[in-house]
XYZ file of C-alpha atoms in Angstrom:
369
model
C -11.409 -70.202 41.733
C -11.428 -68.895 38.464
C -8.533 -65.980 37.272
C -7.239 -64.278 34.085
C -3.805 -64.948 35.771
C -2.613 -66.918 38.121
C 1.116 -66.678 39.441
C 3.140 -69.411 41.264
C 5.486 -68.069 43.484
C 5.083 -64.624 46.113
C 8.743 -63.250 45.702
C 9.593 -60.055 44.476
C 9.259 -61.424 40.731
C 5.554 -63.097 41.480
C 4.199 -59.692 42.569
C 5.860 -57.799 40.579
C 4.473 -59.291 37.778
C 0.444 -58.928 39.339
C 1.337 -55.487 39.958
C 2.645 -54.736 36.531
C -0.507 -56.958 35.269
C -2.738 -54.290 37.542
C -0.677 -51.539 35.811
C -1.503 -52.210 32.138
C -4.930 -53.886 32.681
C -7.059 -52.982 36.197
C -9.194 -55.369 35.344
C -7.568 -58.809 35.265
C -8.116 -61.440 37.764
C -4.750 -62.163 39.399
C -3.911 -64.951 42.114
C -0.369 -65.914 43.526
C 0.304 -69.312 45.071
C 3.242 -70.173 46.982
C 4.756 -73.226 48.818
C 5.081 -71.478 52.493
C 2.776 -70.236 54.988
C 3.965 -67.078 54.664
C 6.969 -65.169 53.632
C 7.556 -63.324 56.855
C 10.163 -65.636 58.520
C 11.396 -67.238 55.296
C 15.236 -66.310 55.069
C 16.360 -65.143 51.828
C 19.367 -63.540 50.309
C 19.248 -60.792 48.048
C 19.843 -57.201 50.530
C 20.937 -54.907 47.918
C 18.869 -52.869 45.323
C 20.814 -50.503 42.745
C 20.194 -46.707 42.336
C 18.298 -47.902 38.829
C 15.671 -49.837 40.644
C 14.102 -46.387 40.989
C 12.487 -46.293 37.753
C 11.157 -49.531 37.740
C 9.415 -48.868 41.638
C 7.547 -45.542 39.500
C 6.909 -48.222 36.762
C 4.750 -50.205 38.802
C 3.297 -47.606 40.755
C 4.578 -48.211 44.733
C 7.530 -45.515 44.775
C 5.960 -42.995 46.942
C 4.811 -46.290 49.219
C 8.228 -47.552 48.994
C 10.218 -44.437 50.349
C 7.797 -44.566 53.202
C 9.560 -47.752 54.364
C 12.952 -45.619 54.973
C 15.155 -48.467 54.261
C 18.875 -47.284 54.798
C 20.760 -45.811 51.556
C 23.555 -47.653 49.918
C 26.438 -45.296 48.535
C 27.925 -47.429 46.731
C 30.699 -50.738 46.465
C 34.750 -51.103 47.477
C 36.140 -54.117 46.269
C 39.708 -55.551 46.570
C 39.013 -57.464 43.032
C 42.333 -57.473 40.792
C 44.346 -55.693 43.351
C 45.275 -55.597 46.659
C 44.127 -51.991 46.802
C 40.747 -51.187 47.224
C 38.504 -49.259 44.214
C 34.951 -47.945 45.364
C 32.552 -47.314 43.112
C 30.636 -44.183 44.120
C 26.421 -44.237 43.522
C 27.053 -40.020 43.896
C 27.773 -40.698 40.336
C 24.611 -41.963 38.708
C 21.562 -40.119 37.804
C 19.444 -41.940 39.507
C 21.040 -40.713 42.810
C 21.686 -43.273 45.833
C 20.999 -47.177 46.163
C 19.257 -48.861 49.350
C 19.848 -51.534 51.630
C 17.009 -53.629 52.259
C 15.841 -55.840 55.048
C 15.178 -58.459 52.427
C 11.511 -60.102 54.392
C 10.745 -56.539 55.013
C 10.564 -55.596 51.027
C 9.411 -58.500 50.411
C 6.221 -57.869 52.839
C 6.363 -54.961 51.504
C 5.308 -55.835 47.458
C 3.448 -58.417 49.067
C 1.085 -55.485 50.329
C 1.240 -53.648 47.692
C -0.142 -56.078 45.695
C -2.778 -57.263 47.955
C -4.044 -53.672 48.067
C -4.563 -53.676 43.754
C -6.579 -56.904 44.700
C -4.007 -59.358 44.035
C -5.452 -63.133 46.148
C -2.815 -65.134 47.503
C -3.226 -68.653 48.079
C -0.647 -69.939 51.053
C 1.121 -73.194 51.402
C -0.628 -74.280 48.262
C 1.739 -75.854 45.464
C 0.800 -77.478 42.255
C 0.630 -81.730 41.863
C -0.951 -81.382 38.541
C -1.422 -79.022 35.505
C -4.152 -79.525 32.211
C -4.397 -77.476 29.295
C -7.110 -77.747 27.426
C -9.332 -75.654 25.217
C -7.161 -72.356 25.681
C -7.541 -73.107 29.822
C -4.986 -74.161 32.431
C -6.639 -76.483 35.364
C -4.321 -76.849 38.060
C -4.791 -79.250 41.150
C -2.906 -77.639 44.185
C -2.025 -79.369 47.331
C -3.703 -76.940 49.964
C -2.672 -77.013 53.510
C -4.546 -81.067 53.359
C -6.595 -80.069 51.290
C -6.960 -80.590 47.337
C -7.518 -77.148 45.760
C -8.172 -76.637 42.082
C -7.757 -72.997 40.561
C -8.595 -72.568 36.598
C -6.908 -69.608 34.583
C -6.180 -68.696 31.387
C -2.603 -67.751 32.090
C 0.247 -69.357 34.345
C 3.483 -67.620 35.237
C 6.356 -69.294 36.451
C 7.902 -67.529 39.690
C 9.182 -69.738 41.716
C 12.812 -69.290 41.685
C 15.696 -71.438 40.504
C 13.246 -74.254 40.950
C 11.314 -73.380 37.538
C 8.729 -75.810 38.994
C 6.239 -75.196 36.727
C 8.168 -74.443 33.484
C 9.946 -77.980 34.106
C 6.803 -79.620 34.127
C 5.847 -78.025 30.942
C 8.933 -79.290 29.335
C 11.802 -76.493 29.309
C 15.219 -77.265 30.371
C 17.005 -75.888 33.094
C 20.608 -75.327 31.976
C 23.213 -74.314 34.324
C 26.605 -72.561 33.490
C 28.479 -73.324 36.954
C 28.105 -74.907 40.173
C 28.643 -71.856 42.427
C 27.411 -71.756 45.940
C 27.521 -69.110 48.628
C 28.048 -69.565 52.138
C 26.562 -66.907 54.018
C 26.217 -65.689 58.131
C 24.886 -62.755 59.550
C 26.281 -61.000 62.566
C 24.785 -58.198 65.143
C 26.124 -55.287 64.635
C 26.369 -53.607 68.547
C 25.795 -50.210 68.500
C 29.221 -49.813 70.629
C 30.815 -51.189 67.364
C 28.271 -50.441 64.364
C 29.852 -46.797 64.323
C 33.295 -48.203 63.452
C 32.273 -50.544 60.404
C 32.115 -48.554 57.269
C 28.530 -49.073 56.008
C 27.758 -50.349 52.260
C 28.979 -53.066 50.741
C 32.768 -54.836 50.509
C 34.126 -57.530 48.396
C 37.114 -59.259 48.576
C 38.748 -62.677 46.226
C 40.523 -65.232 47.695
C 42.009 -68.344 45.912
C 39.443 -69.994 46.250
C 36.548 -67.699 45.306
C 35.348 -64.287 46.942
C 33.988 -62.477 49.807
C 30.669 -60.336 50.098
C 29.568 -58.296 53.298
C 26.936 -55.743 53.594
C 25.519 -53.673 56.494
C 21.652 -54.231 56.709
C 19.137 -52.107 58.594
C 18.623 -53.580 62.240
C 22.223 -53.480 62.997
C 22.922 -56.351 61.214
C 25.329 -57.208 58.420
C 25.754 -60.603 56.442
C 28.784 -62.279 55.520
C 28.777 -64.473 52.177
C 31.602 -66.924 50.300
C 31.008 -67.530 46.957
C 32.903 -70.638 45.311
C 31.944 -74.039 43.639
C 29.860 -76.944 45.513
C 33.080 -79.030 45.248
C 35.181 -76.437 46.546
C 33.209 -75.777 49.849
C 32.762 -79.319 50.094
C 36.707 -79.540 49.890
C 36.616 -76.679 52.501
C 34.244 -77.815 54.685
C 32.506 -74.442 54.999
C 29.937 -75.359 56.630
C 31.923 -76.240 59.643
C 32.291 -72.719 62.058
C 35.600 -73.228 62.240
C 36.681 -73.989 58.532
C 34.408 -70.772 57.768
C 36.291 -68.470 59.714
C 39.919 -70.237 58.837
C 39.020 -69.305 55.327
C 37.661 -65.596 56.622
C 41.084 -64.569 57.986
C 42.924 -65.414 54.361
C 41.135 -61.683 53.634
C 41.826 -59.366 55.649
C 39.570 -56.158 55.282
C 36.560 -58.755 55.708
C 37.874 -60.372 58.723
C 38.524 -57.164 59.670
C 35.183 -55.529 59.011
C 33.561 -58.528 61.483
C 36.095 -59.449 64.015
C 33.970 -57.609 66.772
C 30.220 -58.945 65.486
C 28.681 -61.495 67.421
C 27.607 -64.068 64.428
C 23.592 -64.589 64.946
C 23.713 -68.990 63.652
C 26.165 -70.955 62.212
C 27.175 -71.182 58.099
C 24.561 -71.906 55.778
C 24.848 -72.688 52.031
C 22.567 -71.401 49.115
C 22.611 -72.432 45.661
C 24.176 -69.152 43.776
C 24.396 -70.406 39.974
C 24.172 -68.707 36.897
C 21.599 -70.645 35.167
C 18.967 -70.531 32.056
C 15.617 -71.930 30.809
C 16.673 -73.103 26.902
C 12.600 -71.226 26.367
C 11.195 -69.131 29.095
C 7.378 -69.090 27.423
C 4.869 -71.931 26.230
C 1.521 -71.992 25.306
C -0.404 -70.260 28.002
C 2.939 -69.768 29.936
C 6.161 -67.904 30.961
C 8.603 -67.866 33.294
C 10.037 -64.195 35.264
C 12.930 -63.462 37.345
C 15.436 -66.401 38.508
C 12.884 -69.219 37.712
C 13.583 -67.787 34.054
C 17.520 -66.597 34.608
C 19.832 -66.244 37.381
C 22.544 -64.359 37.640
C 25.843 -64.548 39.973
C 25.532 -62.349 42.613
C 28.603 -60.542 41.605
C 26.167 -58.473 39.811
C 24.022 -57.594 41.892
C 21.095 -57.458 40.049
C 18.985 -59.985 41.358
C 16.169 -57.985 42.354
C 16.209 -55.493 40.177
C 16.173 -58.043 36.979
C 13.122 -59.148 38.522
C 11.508 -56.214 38.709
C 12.595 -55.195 34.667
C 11.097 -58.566 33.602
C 8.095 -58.328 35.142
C 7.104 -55.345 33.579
C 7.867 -57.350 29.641
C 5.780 -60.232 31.244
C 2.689 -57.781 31.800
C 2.899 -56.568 28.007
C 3.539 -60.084 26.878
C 0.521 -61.433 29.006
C -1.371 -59.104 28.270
C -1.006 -59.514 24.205
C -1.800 -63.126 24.589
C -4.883 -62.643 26.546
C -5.680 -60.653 23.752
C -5.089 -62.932 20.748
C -1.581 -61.717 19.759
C 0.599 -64.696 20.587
C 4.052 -62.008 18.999
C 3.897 -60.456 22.766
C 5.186 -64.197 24.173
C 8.159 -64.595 20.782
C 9.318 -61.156 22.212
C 9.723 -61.631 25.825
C 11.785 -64.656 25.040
C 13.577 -63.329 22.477
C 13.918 -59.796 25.656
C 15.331 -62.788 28.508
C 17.402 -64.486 26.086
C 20.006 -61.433 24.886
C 19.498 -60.109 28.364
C 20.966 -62.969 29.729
C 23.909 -63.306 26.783
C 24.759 -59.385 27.525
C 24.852 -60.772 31.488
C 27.094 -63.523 30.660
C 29.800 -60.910 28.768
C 29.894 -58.856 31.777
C 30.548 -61.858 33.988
C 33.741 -63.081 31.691
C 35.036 -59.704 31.282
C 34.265 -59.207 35.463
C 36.105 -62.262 36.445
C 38.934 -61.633 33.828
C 39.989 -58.548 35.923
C 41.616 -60.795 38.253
C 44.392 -62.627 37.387
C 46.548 -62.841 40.889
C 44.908 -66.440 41.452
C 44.700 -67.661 37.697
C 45.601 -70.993 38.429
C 43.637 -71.615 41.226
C 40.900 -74.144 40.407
C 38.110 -71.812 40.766
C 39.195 -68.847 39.141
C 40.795 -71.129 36.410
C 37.175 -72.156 35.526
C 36.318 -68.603 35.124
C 39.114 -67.849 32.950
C 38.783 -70.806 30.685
C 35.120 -71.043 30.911
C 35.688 -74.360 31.902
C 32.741 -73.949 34.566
């Protein structure tokens, strides 16, 4: 029960991070923990993976294994953002070629695997009541199934999402720039209609926020509304019929899923751009959204995680070694990432100005959020 490492959280950020541990040292002692029984039925958002992504797949080693998994290309984005007319951004155009749609539990089964096969343990429906340092050592007392479990390492990383369970225990703060939410459904895509919906990815504003839908392997697509808490509270999105009331003020989207068959009703997840005020402690950091999150409008969700693992590894790794400069940098690395984020996301938002004194966009504007 003893590891170099030991990781809370099995997302895409958790084993990234063992695998880009395994990358720079073969030799560590890596363990991931996390809440559920397994990840295979959990339902997450996040279907999308940039043409970028690429070079971080060869980073950690798993691109050939990846392309074996022959999830669908993406070619790219049209938006109705600014204007009523629509503007596609092409993926022919970057040189790293195409991007992918992903059957999110399938990739994430996927790095799961991968990392169990560099000898990564994982440690289900365990989560951690109780943390010690002492002596250069973390002890941490896990709730185990019923079970008590304790696992000893020298090294904790903090992957388990927004949450930042561990890193708020240790004392960071969790600041967050906005209360957005995003209402999401998926539909079956029939293969009578699937050939008449345009695949990729579509996004269209309304007053009150903005519209995401993307076609997923399986004959599937999901439908997402981002806006504020208060707003969808306001809305009642939740409610079937309030959801597709405020579905037909856009018409391309209603459009693209008036002859889907929607597989359950609404469901809300917490889409906030948020921030640890220090990612890294003693013995400790945080990686992907349990460090920062991003709004979805950028689409980098996975992919950041996958970057910041790989400065974790070199940052672990030079603390495990006795140089405590490799934790200063990887702060210093997710801090000015996160402030070159945020200028995007002003400048983004600024682009549309046909709903500027709607409440919602008005917060944008004003960064009143």
């Amino acid at each position: 029960m003893r590891y170099d490492v030991i990781i809370i959280g099995a997302g895409v950020a958790g084993c990234a991070t063992a695998l880009a541990l395994k990358k720079v040292n073969k030799g560590l002692t890596i363990a991931i923990m996390e809440r559920s029984t397994s990840s295979e039925n959990v339902l997450k958002i996040g279907e999308t993976l940039p043409p970028q992504a690429s070079k971080q797949l060869q980073n950690l080693g798993v691109w050939e294994a990846f392309l074996q998994c022959n999830f669908s290309l993406s070619y790219g984005t049209s938006s109705f953002w600014g204007s009523p007319e629509v503007y596609t951004n092409e993926y022919i155009f970057s040189p790293y070629g195409y991007g992918w749609n992903l059957d999110r539990n399938a990739f994430d089964q996927f790095m799961i695997g991968q990392a169990k096969e560099k000898g990564i343990v994982f440690y289900w429906n365990a989560s951690c009541s109780n943390s010690l340092r002492q002596n250069n050592h973390w002890t941490l007392q896990c709730e185990h199934y019923r079970d008590k479990l304790t696992l000893n390492a020298s090294f904790v990383v903090d992957a388990s999402g927004k949450k930042a369970a561990f890193s708020i225990l240790q004392g960071s703060q969790k600041i967050k720039e906005d209360k957005q939410v995003g209402v999401y459904r998926f539909y079956d895509m029939k293969p009578a209609n699937s050939s008449k919906i345009k695949q990729g990815i579509v996004v269209e504003t309304d007053i009150n926020g903005w519209w995401y839908s993307a076609t997923l392997p399986n004959q599937k697509l999901v439908l997402g509304y981002m806006t504020d808490s208060d707003l969808a509270i306001d809305l009642k999105m939740k409610s079937e019929i309030n959801f597709e009331a405020q579905l037909m003020q856009c018409n391309s989207t209603a459009n693209r899923v008036a002859n889907l068959s929607p597989k359950m009703a609404p469901f809300l997840v917490a889409a906030q751009t948020q921030y640890l005020d220090s990612s890294v402690g003693e013995g400790w950091l945080a990686v992907g959204d349990a460090a920062s999150s991003y709004d979805p409008i950028s689409s980098l969700g996975i992919y950041k995680a996958l970057v910041m693992s790989q400065w974790a590894s070199f940052a672990i790794v030079d603390y495990l070694n006795n140089e405590a400069i490799g934790l200063k940098k990887y702060n210093t690395l997710v801090k000015h990432d996160f402030q070159m984020y945020r200028e995007k996301r002003k400048t983004f938002y600024l682009q549309e100005k046909r709903f500027s004194d709607a409440v919602f966009w008005k917060r944008r504007h004003e960064n009143k959020l």
